CSV table of N, CA and C in Angstrom, one decimal:
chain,number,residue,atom,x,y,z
A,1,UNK,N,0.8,-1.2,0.0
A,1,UNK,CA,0.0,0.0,0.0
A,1,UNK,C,0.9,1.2,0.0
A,2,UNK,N,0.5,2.1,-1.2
A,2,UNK,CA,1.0,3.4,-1.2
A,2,UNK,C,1.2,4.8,0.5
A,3,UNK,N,2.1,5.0,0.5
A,3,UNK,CA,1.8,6.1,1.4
A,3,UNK,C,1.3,7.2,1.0
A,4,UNK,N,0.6,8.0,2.3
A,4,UNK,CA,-0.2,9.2,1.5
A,4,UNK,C,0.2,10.3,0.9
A,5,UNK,N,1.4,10.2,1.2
A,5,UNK,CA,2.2,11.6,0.5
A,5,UNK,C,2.6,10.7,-1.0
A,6,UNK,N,2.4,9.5,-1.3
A,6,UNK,CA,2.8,9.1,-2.5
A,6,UNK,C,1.7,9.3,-3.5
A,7,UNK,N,0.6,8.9,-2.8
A,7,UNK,CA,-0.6,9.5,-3.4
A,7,UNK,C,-1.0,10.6,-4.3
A,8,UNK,N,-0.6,11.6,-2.8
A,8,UNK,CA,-0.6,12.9,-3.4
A,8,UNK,C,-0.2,13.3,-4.5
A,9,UNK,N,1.4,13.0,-4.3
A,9,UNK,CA,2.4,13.1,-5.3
A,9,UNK,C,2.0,12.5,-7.1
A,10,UNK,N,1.3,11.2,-6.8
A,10,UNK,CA,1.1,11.1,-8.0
A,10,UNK,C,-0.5,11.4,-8.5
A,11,UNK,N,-1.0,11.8,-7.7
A,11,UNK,CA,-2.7,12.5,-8.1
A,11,UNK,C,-2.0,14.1,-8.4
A,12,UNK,N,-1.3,14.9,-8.3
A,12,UNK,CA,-1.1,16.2,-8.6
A,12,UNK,C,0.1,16.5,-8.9
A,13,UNK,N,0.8,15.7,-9.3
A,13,UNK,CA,2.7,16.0,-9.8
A,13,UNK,C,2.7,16.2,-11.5
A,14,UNK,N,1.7,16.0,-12.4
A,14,UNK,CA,1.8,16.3,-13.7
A,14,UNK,C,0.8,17.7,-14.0
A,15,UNK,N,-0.1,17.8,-12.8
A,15,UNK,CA,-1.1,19.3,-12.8
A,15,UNK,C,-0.1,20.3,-12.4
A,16,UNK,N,0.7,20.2,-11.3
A,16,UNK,CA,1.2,20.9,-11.1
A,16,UNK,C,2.7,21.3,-11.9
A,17,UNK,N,3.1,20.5,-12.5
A,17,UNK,CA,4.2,20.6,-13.3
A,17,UNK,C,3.5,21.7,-15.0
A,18,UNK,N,2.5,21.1,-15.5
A,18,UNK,CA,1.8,22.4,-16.5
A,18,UNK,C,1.8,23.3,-16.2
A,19,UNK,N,1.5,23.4,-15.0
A,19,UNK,CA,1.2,25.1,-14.3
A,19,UNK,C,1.9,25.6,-14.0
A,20,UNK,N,3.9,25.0,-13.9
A,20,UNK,CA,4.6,25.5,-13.9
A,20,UNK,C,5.2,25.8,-14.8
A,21,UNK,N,4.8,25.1,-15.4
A,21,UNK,CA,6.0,25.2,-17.3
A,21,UNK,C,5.0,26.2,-17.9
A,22,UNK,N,3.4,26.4,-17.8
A,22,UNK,CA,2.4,27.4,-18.0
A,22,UNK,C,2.9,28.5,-17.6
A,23,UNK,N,3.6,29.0,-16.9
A,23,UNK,CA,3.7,30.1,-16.1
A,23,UNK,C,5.4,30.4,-16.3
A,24,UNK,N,6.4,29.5,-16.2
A,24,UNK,CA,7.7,29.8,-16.5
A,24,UNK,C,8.5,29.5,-18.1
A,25,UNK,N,7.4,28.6,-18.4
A,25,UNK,CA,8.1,28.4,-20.0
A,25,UNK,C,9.1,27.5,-20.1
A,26,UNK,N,9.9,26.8,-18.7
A,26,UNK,CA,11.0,26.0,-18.8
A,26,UNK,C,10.7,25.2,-18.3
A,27,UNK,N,11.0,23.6,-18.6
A,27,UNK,CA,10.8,22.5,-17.8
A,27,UNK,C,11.4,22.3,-16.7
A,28,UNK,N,12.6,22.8,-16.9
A,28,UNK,CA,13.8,22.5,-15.7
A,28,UNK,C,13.1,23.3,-14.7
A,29,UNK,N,12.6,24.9,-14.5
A,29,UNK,CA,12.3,25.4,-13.9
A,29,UNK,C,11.0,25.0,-13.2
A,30,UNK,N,10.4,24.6,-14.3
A,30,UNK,CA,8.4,23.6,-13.6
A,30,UNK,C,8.9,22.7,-12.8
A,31,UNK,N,9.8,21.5,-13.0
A,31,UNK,CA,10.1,20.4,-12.5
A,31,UNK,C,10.6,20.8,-10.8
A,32,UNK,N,11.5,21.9,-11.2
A,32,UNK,CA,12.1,22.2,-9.6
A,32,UNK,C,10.5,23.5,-8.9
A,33,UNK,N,9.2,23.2,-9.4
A,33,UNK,CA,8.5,23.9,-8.6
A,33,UNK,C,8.0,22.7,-8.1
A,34,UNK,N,7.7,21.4,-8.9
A,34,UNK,CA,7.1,20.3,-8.3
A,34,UNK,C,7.8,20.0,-6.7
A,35,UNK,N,8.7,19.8,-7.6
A,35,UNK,CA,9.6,19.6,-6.1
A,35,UNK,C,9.8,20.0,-4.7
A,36,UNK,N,9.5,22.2,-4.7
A,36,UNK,CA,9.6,22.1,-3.5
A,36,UNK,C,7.9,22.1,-3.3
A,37,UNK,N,7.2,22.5,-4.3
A,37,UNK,CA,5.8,22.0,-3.7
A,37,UNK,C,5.5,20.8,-2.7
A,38,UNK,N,6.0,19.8,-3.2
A,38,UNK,CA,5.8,18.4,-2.4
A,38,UNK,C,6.6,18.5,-1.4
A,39,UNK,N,7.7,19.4,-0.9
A,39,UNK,CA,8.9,19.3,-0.4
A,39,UNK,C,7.8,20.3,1.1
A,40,UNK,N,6.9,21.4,0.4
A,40,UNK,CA,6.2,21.8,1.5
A,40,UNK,C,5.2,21.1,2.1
A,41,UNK,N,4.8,20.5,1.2
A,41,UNK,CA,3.5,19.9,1.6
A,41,UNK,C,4.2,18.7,2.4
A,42,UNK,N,5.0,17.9,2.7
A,42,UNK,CA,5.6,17.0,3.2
A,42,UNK,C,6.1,17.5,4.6
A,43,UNK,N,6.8,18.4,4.6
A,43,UNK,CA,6.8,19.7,5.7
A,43,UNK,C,5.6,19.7,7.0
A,44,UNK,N,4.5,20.7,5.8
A,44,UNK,CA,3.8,21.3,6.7
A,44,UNK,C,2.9,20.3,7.0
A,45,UNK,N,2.9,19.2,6.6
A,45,UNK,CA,1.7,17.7,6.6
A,45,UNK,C,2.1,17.4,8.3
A,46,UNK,N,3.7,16.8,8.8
A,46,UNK,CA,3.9,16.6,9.4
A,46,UNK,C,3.8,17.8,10.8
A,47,UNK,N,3.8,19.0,10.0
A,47,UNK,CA,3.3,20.2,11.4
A,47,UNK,C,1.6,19.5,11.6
A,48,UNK,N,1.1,19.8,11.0
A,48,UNK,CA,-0.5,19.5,11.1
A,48,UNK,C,-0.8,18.7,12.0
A,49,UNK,N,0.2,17.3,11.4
A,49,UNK,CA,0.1,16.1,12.2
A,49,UNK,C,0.1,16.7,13.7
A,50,UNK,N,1.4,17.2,14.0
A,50,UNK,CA,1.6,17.4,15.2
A,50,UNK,C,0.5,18.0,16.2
A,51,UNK,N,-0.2,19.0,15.6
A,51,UNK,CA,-1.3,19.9,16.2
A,51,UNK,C,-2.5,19.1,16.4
A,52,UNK,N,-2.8,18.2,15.7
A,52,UNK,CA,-3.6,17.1,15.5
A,52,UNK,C,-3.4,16.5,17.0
A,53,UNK,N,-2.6,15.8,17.3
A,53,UNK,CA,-2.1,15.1,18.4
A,53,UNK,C,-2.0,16.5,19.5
A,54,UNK,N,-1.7,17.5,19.4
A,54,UNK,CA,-1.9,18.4,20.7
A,54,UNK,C,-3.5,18.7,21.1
A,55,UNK,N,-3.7,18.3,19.9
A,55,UNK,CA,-5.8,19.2,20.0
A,55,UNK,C,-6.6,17.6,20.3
A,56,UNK,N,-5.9,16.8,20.1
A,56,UNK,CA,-6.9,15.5,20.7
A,56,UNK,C,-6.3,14.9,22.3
A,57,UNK,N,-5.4,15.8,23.3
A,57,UNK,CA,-5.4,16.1,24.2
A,57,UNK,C,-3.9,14.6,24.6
A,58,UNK,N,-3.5,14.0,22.9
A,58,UNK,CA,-2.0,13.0,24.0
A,58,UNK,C,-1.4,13.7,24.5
A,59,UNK,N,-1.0,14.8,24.2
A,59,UNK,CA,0.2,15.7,24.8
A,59,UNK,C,0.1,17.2,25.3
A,60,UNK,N,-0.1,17.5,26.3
A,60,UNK,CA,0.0,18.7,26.9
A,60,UNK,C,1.0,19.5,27.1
């Protein structure tokens, strides 16, 4: 079974790669938006997580 950031990754890594090469005109440059895109969203997934677990009261 896929993990969920693999999911992500592959449900929105070719939408969001047009809309970079739509907007910058270069592949190289779209490809390195995918990247830190997922690079945030992998990031801020793991903050969420955390707040998740402070607001359902494991850790005080």
């Amino acid at each position: 079974m896929k993990l969920d950031t693999e999911k992500v990754i592959e449900k929105y890594k070719d939408r969001i790669f047009a809309i970079g090469l739509s907007i910058l005109k270069n592949p190289d440059d779209a490809e390195d938006v995918v990247q830190e895109t997922f690079l945030k969203y992998h990031t801020y997934k793991k903050i969420l997580n955390l707040k998740n677990i402070f607001n359902l009261g494991y850790i005080k």
